[in-house]
Coordinates of C-alpha atoms and ligand atoms in Angstrom, one line a residue:
M8 CA 176.4 181.4 55.0
S9 CA 180.1 180.5 55.1
A10 CA 182.8 183.5 54.6
R11 CA 186.1 183.9 53.1
V12 CA 188.3 186.2 55.1
L13 CA 191.5 187.8 54.1
V14 CA 194.1 188.5 56.9
V15 CA 196.8 190.9 55.8
G16 CA 200.2 190.4 57.4
G17 CA 202.8 187.5 57.8
G18 CA 203.8 187.5 61.6
G19 CA 203.0 185.7 64.6
R20 CA 200.0 187.9 65.3
E21 CA 198.5 187.2 62.0
H22 CA 199.0 183.5 62.4
A23 CA 197.0 183.7 65.7
V24 CA 194.3 185.7 64.1
A25 CA 194.0 183.4 61.2
W26 CA 194.0 180.4 63.6
S27 CA 191.3 181.9 65.7
L28 CA 189.1 183.0 62.9
A29 CA 189.4 179.5 61.3
K30 CA 187.7 178.1 64.4
S31 CA 184.6 180.0 63.6
P32 CA 181.7 177.8 61.8
R33 CA 180.8 181.1 60.0
V34 CA 184.4 181.0 58.2
A35 CA 185.0 178.6 55.3
E36 CA 188.5 179.8 54.4
V37 CA 191.1 182.3 55.8
I38 CA 193.6 183.7 53.1
V39 CA 196.7 185.1 54.7
A40 CA 198.6 187.7 52.7
P41 CA 201.5 187.1 52.5
G42 CA 201.4 184.6 55.4
N43 CA 204.3 182.5 56.5
A44 CA 205.1 178.6 56.7
G45 CA 202.6 178.2 59.6
T46 CA 199.6 179.9 58.1
A47 CA 200.3 177.9 54.9
V48 CA 199.3 174.7 56.7
E49 CA 196.8 175.8 59.2
H50 CA 193.5 174.3 59.2
K51 CA 191.1 176.2 56.6
C52 CA 194.1 178.6 55.9
R53 CA 196.2 179.3 52.8
N54 CA 198.6 182.0 51.7
A55 CA 198.3 184.4 48.8
A56 CA 201.6 186.2 47.5
V57 CA 200.5 189.8 48.1
A58 CA 202.5 192.3 50.0
V59 CA 201.2 194.1 53.1
S60 CA 202.0 197.6 51.7
D61 CA 200.3 196.9 48.2
V62 CA 197.2 198.7 49.0
C63 CA 195.8 198.3 45.4
G64 CA 196.9 194.8 45.2
I65 CA 195.1 193.9 48.4
V66 CA 191.8 195.6 47.3
E67 CA 192.0 193.9 43.9
F68 CA 192.7 190.5 45.3
A69 CA 189.9 190.9 47.9
R70 CA 187.4 191.9 45.2
S71 CA 188.4 189.2 42.8
R72 CA 188.3 186.4 45.4
D73 CA 184.9 187.7 46.8
V74 CA 186.2 188.2 50.2
A75 CA 183.6 188.9 52.8
M76 CA 185.9 190.7 55.4
V77 CA 189.7 192.0 55.4
V78 CA 191.4 191.9 58.8
V79 CA 194.4 194.1 58.7
G80 CA 197.2 193.0 61.2
P81 CA 200.1 195.4 60.9
E82 CA 200.2 199.3 61.4
D83 CA 201.9 200.3 58.2
P84 CA 199.1 199.5 55.9
L85 CA 196.8 200.9 58.3
V86 CA 198.4 204.3 58.4
M87 CA 198.6 204.0 54.5
G88 CA 194.9 203.9 54.3
L89 CA 194.3 200.4 53.5
V90 CA 190.9 200.2 55.4
D91 CA 189.8 203.4 53.7
A92 CA 190.5 202.0 50.3
L93 CA 188.7 198.7 51.0
G94 CA 185.6 200.8 52.3
E95 CA 185.6 202.8 49.0
A96 CA 185.6 199.5 47.2
G97 CA 182.7 198.3 49.3
I98 CA 184.6 195.6 51.2
A99 CA 184.1 195.2 54.9
A100 CA 187.4 195.6 56.9
F101 CA 188.4 195.3 60.5
G102 CA 190.8 197.9 61.4
P103 CA 190.9 201.8 61.9
S104 CA 190.9 204.3 59.1
A105 CA 194.2 206.1 58.2
A106 CA 192.9 209.1 60.1
A107 CA 192.3 207.0 63.3
A108 CA 195.6 205.0 62.9
E109 CA 197.5 208.2 63.0
L110 CA 197.5 207.8 66.9
E111 CA 200.1 205.2 66.2
G112 CA 201.7 206.6 62.9
S113 CA 202.9 209.8 64.7
K114 CA 204.0 209.9 68.2
S115 CA 204.0 213.6 68.2
H116 CA 200.2 213.6 67.0
C117 CA 199.5 211.1 69.7
K118 CA 201.1 213.2 72.4
E119 CA 199.2 216.2 71.3
F120 CA 196.0 214.4 71.4
L121 CA 196.6 213.0 74.7
N122 CA 197.2 216.2 76.1
A123 CA 194.4 218.0 74.5
N124 CA 192.0 215.4 75.8
G125 CA 193.4 215.3 79.3
I126 CA 194.5 211.6 79.1
P127 CA 197.4 210.8 81.5
T128 CA 200.7 210.4 79.8
A129 CA 204.4 211.2 80.2
A130 CA 205.6 214.9 79.6
A131 CA 207.4 215.2 76.3
A132 CA 209.0 217.8 73.8
V133 CA 209.2 217.5 70.1
F134 CA 212.3 218.5 68.0
C135 CA 213.4 218.4 64.4
D136 CA 216.6 220.2 65.1
A137 CA 219.5 218.3 66.7
A138 CA 221.0 221.5 68.5
A139 CA 217.8 222.4 70.1
A140 CA 217.1 218.9 71.2
L141 CA 220.6 218.5 72.7
E142 CA 220.1 221.9 74.4
H143 CA 216.8 220.8 75.9
L144 CA 218.6 217.5 77.1
E145 CA 221.1 219.4 79.0
A146 CA 218.5 221.5 80.8
L147 CA 216.5 218.3 81.8
S148 CA 217.0 217.1 85.4
A149 CA 216.5 213.3 84.4
V150 CA 217.5 211.3 81.4
P151 CA 214.5 211.1 78.9
V152 CA 213.4 208.4 76.5
V153 CA 214.3 209.2 72.9
K154 CA 211.6 208.4 70.2
A155 CA 211.5 208.6 66.7
V156 CA 208.0 210.1 65.8
G157 CA 207.3 207.9 62.9
L158 CA 206.9 204.2 62.4
A159 CA 210.1 202.3 63.0
A160 CA 208.9 198.5 63.7
G161 CA 209.0 199.0 67.3
K162 CA 212.9 199.8 67.2
G163 CA 212.5 203.6 67.3
V164 CA 212.5 204.0 71.0
I165 CA 215.7 204.5 72.9
V166 CA 215.4 204.1 76.8
A167 CA 218.7 205.7 77.6
E168 CA 220.3 205.3 81.0
T169 CA 222.6 208.3 80.7
K170 CA 222.4 211.7 79.1
A171 CA 225.5 210.7 76.9
E172 CA 223.3 207.9 75.4
A173 CA 220.4 209.8 75.0
A174 CA 222.5 212.5 73.1
Q175 CA 223.9 209.7 70.9
A176 CA 220.3 208.5 70.2
I177 CA 219.4 212.2 69.3
R178 CA 222.3 212.4 66.9
S179 CA 221.5 209.1 65.3
M180 CA 218.1 210.1 64.6
L181 CA 218.4 213.8 63.6
L182 CA 221.9 213.7 62.2
E183 CA 222.8 210.3 61.1
D184 CA 219.5 209.2 59.6
R185 CA 219.4 205.9 61.3
F186 CA 215.7 205.7 61.4
G187 CA 215.1 207.4 57.9
E188 CA 212.1 209.7 57.7
A189 CA 210.5 208.2 60.9
G190 CA 213.4 209.8 62.9
H191 CA 213.5 213.1 61.4
E192 CA 211.3 214.5 64.2
I193 CA 211.7 213.2 67.8
L194 CA 210.2 213.3 71.1
L195 CA 212.3 213.6 74.2
E196 CA 209.9 212.1 76.8
E197 CA 209.8 211.8 80.6
R198 CA 210.8 208.2 81.7
L199 CA 208.0 206.6 83.5
R200 CA 208.7 204.0 86.2
G201 CA 206.4 201.1 86.9
T202 CA 204.9 197.9 85.5
E203 CA 203.9 197.9 81.8
V204 CA 200.6 196.5 80.7
S205 CA 199.1 196.1 77.4
V206 CA 195.4 197.1 77.2
L207 CA 193.8 195.8 74.2
A208 CA 190.2 196.6 73.4
F209 CA 187.8 195.7 70.6
C210 CA 186.1 198.9 69.4
D211 CA 183.1 199.7 67.1
G212 CA 183.5 203.5 66.8
T213 CA 181.5 204.2 70.1
D214 CA 181.6 201.0 72.4
Y215 CA 184.8 199.0 73.5
Q216 CA 185.3 195.8 75.1
V217 CA 188.7 195.3 76.9
M218 CA 190.4 191.9 76.4
P219 CA 192.2 190.1 79.4
L220 CA 195.2 192.4 80.0
A221 CA 198.6 191.1 78.9
Q222 CA 202.2 191.8 79.7
D223 CA 204.8 192.0 77.1
H224 CA 208.6 191.6 77.5
K225 CA 210.4 194.2 75.4
R226 CA 213.9 193.6 76.3
L227 CA 215.8 191.0 74.3
L228 CA 217.3 189.1 77.3
T229 CA 216.2 187.4 80.4
G230 CA 215.9 189.8 83.5
D231 CA 214.8 192.7 81.2
E232 CA 218.4 193.4 80.0
G233 CA 219.6 194.2 76.5
P234 CA 218.0 196.4 73.8
N235 CA 214.4 196.9 73.1
T236 CA 212.8 194.5 70.8
G237 CA 209.3 194.1 69.1
G238 CA 208.4 191.9 72.0
M239 CA 210.2 188.6 73.2
G240 CA 207.1 186.9 74.8
A241 CA 203.8 187.7 76.7
F242 CA 201.6 186.4 79.3
C243 CA 197.9 186.8 79.9
P244 CA 195.9 187.6 82.1
S245 CA 198.2 189.9 83.9
P246 CA 198.0 189.1 87.6
I247 CA 197.8 192.8 88.4
A248 CA 194.8 193.3 86.1
A249 CA 192.1 193.9 88.8
D250 CA 188.9 195.0 87.8
E251 CA 189.4 198.3 89.2
L252 CA 192.3 198.9 86.9
I253 CA 190.5 197.9 83.9
E254 CA 187.7 200.0 84.9
R255 CA 190.0 203.0 85.5
V256 CA 191.8 202.7 82.1
G257 CA 188.5 202.5 80.4
R258 CA 187.2 205.8 82.0
E259 CA 190.5 207.6 81.9
V260 CA 191.8 206.4 78.6
L261 CA 189.7 204.4 76.2
A262 CA 186.4 206.2 76.6
P263 CA 187.8 209.6 76.3
T264 CA 189.9 208.6 73.3
L265 CA 186.9 207.1 71.4
G266 CA 184.7 210.1 72.3
A267 CA 187.3 212.5 71.0
L268 CA 188.1 210.6 67.9
T269 CA 184.2 210.4 67.2
R270 CA 183.9 214.2 67.6
Q271 CA 186.7 214.8 65.4
G272 CA 185.0 212.8 62.5
R273 CA 187.4 209.7 62.7
P274 CA 185.5 207.0 64.8
Y275 CA 187.9 204.3 65.8
R276 CA 186.8 200.8 64.6
G277 CA 189.5 197.9 65.2
V278 CA 191.6 197.1 68.0
L279 CA 193.0 200.0 70.1
Y280 CA 196.0 199.0 72.1
A281 CA 196.9 201.1 75.0
G282 CA 200.5 200.5 76.1
M283 CA 200.3 201.6 79.8
M284 CA 202.7 202.3 82.5
L285 CA 201.2 201.8 86.1
T286 CA 203.1 204.5 87.8
D287 CA 203.0 205.7 91.5
S288 CA 200.7 208.6 90.2
G289 CA 198.2 206.2 88.3
P290 CA 198.2 204.6 84.9
K291 CA 199.7 206.5 82.0
V292 CA 199.7 206.0 78.3
I293 CA 203.2 205.2 76.9
E294 CA 201.8 204.9 73.3
F295 CA 198.7 203.8 71.5
N296 CA 198.9 201.1 68.8
C297 CA 196.2 200.8 66.2
R298 CA 196.2 196.9 65.9
F299 CA 196.7 193.8 67.9
G300 CA 199.9 193.6 69.7
D301 CA 202.5 190.9 68.6
P302 CA 203.4 188.8 70.7
E303 CA 200.4 189.8 73.0
T304 CA 197.9 188.2 70.6
Q305 CA 199.4 184.8 70.6
A306 CA 198.7 184.6 74.2
V307 CA 195.3 186.7 74.4
L308 CA 193.4 185.0 71.6
P309 CA 193.9 181.3 72.7
L310 CA 191.9 182.3 75.5
L311 CA 188.9 183.7 73.6
A312 CA 185.9 181.5 74.0
S313 CA 183.7 183.4 71.6
D314 CA 183.7 183.5 67.9
L315 CA 186.3 186.0 66.6
Y316 CA 184.7 186.5 63.4
E317 CA 181.5 187.6 64.9
I318 CA 183.3 190.0 67.3
F319 CA 184.9 191.6 64.0
E320 CA 181.6 191.8 62.4
A321 CA 180.0 193.4 65.3
C322 CA 182.8 196.0 65.4
C323 CA 182.3 196.8 61.8
A324 CA 178.6 197.0 62.2
G325 CA 178.8 199.3 65.3
E326 CA 177.0 196.6 67.5
L327 CA 179.8 195.6 70.0
S328 CA 177.5 196.3 73.0
T329 CA 175.4 193.3 72.1
A330 CA 178.5 190.8 71.4
G331 CA 178.8 189.1 74.7
I332 CA 182.5 188.2 74.6
R333 CA 183.7 185.3 76.8
W334 CA 187.0 184.3 77.8
A335 CA 188.5 181.1 79.2
D336 CA 189.4 181.1 82.9
S337 CA 192.9 180.0 82.1
A338 CA 196.2 181.6 81.7
A339 CA 198.4 181.7 78.5
V340 CA 202.2 182.2 78.1
T341 CA 203.9 182.8 74.7
V342 CA 207.6 182.5 74.4
V343 CA 209.1 184.2 71.2
M344 CA 212.1 182.3 69.5
A345 CA 214.2 184.9 67.5
S346 CA 216.9 184.4 65.1
G347 CA 220.6 184.9 65.9
G348 CA 221.5 188.6 65.5
Y349 CA 218.0 189.8 66.3
P350 CA 217.2 192.8 66.7
V351 CA 220.3 194.3 64.9
Q352 CA 220.5 192.1 62.0
S353 CA 218.8 188.7 61.8
S354 CA 220.9 185.7 60.5
S355 CA 220.3 184.2 57.0
P356 CA 217.7 181.4 56.8
V357 CA 218.3 178.2 58.8
P358 CA 216.2 175.1 59.0
I359 CA 213.8 174.6 62.0
A360 CA 213.3 171.3 63.7
G361 CA 211.2 169.9 66.3
L362 CA 207.9 171.7 65.6
E363 CA 205.9 168.5 65.7
A364 CA 207.5 167.6 69.0
A365 CA 206.4 171.1 70.5
A366 CA 202.9 170.4 69.3
A367 CA 203.0 166.9 70.9
H368 CA 203.7 168.7 74.2
G369 CA 200.5 170.4 73.9
C370 CA 201.9 173.7 72.5
K371 CA 200.5 175.8 69.7
V372 CA 203.4 177.1 67.8
F373 CA 202.6 180.3 65.9
H374 CA 204.8 181.1 63.1
A375 CA 206.2 184.5 62.4
A376 CA 209.2 184.9 60.3
T377 CA 209.2 181.6 58.5
A378 CA 209.3 180.2 55.1
M379 CA 209.4 176.8 53.4
R380 CA 212.7 176.0 51.6
G381 CA 212.9 172.5 50.0
G382 CA 210.0 171.2 51.8
Q383 CA 211.2 172.3 55.3
P384 CA 210.5 175.3 57.3
H385 CA 213.2 177.8 57.7
T386 CA 213.7 181.0 59.5
A387 CA 213.1 184.1 57.6
G388 CA 213.7 187.1 59.7
G389 CA 213.9 188.3 63.3
R390 CA 211.1 187.0 65.5
V391 CA 210.7 183.4 64.2
L392 CA 208.2 181.6 66.2
A393 CA 205.9 182.1 69.3
V394 CA 205.5 179.0 71.4
T395 CA 202.1 179.3 73.2
S396 CA 200.7 177.2 76.2
L397 CA 197.6 177.3 78.3
A398 CA 197.1 176.1 81.8
P399 CA 194.9 176.8 84.8
E400 CA 197.7 178.9 86.4
L401 CA 200.3 181.1 85.0
G402 CA 203.3 179.3 86.2
E403 CA 202.0 176.0 84.8
A404 CA 201.5 177.7 81.4
S405 CA 205.0 179.0 81.5
E406 CA 206.4 175.6 82.3
A407 CA 204.4 174.0 79.6
A408 CA 205.4 176.7 77.0
Y409 CA 209.1 176.1 77.9
R410 CA 208.7 172.4 77.2
G411 CA 207.7 173.3 73.7
V412 CA 210.4 175.7 73.2
A413 CA 213.0 173.0 74.4
A414 CA 211.5 170.7 71.7
V415 CA 212.1 173.4 69.1
S416 CA 215.7 174.2 67.6
F417 CA 217.4 176.2 65.0
P418 CA 221.0 177.4 64.8
G419 CA 221.4 180.7 66.6
A420 CA 218.1 180.6 68.2
Q421 CA 217.5 183.4 71.0
F422 CA 214.7 183.3 73.6
R423 CA 214.2 184.6 77.2
S424 CA 214.0 182.1 79.8
D425 CA 211.8 184.3 82.2
I426 CA 208.5 184.7 80.2
G427 CA 205.5 184.4 82.8
R428 CA 208.0 183.0 85.3
E429 CA 208.3 186.0 87.5
A430 CA 205.1 187.9 86.7
Q431 CA 205.9 191.6 87.5
T432 CA 203.6 193.0 90.2
Ligands
LIG6 P1 206.8 202.5 72.4 O1 207.3 201.9 70.9 O2 206.6 203.9 72.5 O3 205.8 201.5 73.0 O4 208.2 202.2 73.2 C1 208.7 200.9 73.4 C2 209.0 200.6 74.9 O5 210.0 201.5 75.2 C3 207.7 200.6 75.7 O6 207.2 199.5 75.6 C4 208.5 200.8 77.1 O7 208.9 199.6 77.5 C5 209.6 201.8 76.7 N1 209.2 203.1 76.8 C6 208.6 203.9 75.8 N2 208.4 205.2 76.4 C7 208.7 205.2 77.7 C8 208.8 206.0 78.8 N3 208.3 207.3 78.7 N4 209.2 205.7 80.0 C9 209.7 204.4 80.1 N5 209.8 203.4 79.2 C10 209.3 203.9 77.9
LIG7 N1 204.2 194.0 71.6 C1 204.3 195.3 71.3 C2 203.6 195.7 70.0 O1 202.9 194.9 69.4 O2 203.7 197.0 69.7

């Protein structure tokens, strides 16, 4: 039977998920809420004007359109309990419950969970009071990372180079309200050194299957300079992802996490994303995300050789161990093109040219912040597009993605020129 699926979200990650689901013979239609200019015209896809934070509206929409499964992309509706609300309405949903998503929703809760379960992570202390935080900062021998505890769209982490910068970050969160509620509690966390990898796993409550490891590029500028962003590009698989590493992260991180959550009565179904730092003393968790990564997904899912809808079904049914997930033996690179002014303040909408030319170069252009205006795609926010290419080797995939990027243009476009070019090892 052919199913109608609702994907919640409007970013590049959701375009990639919708595109991948649409390839399934089991899927008749993918509705993306609210979607973007890319999902509006994707094969078998269409958009619906329902906001991601409108929990009641999404439940009502899914019920009224006879949706077989809802797939939730972003963290906010997960933390708000969208999957719980869908479950109460008898609608299948791919994503964790609010209780399980708390691992991303609160960095202090996550830290407590990791420590209580002996899962390797950076040392950290939690503060609500600026004076106490500043005093702790003075006493530390190294400059810590300053983190807003709540959700801040990937921007609530300040990797300070000096104590003065860290002090400023503490003041901006606890005294100047720069991150709102999310920054009223903060972590001062030991800075980890090493290579960062994104370990994404499909989870069915008990079992997990790790996807090929990806590497994101958080800094805005080429050469890892500039401020942190939501992610400026990714490649997959990571050349450092030896079987041994994947096995170790499974044993030391994923298995104990799923086990503890089940014991606590909040089994994890959905994608668990462990942001890992490979330090000299072993892999350590930087953070958990309760969803697919963005832009990792735009590099990972194009390599999937199995049916994504059937994987989601297996996760929902607790039958992942029998799913047999296959991946293409290739490499994928995705390069994010962002608006001028990102990540501080994105420029107002401007027209985007060259999308067909990029496709003619063999690239898949996933849309993120785009909207149609007067029949033409325009920018509509910070991260605008993710241009993906596949090739047998990483270097070739990178070259191919950059041929696509060169074909696309919009005023003020920012992108890094080193995604997948110098894979960190
Ligand atoms: P998060 O939102 O916690 O993933 O942090 C965003 C980014 O900040 C991470 O992907 C890292 O690049 C960096 N970061 C966060 N915590 C640390 C840490 N303890 N040590 C070094 N870098 C970190
Ligand atoms: N790429 C980082 C994230 O999705 O949080």
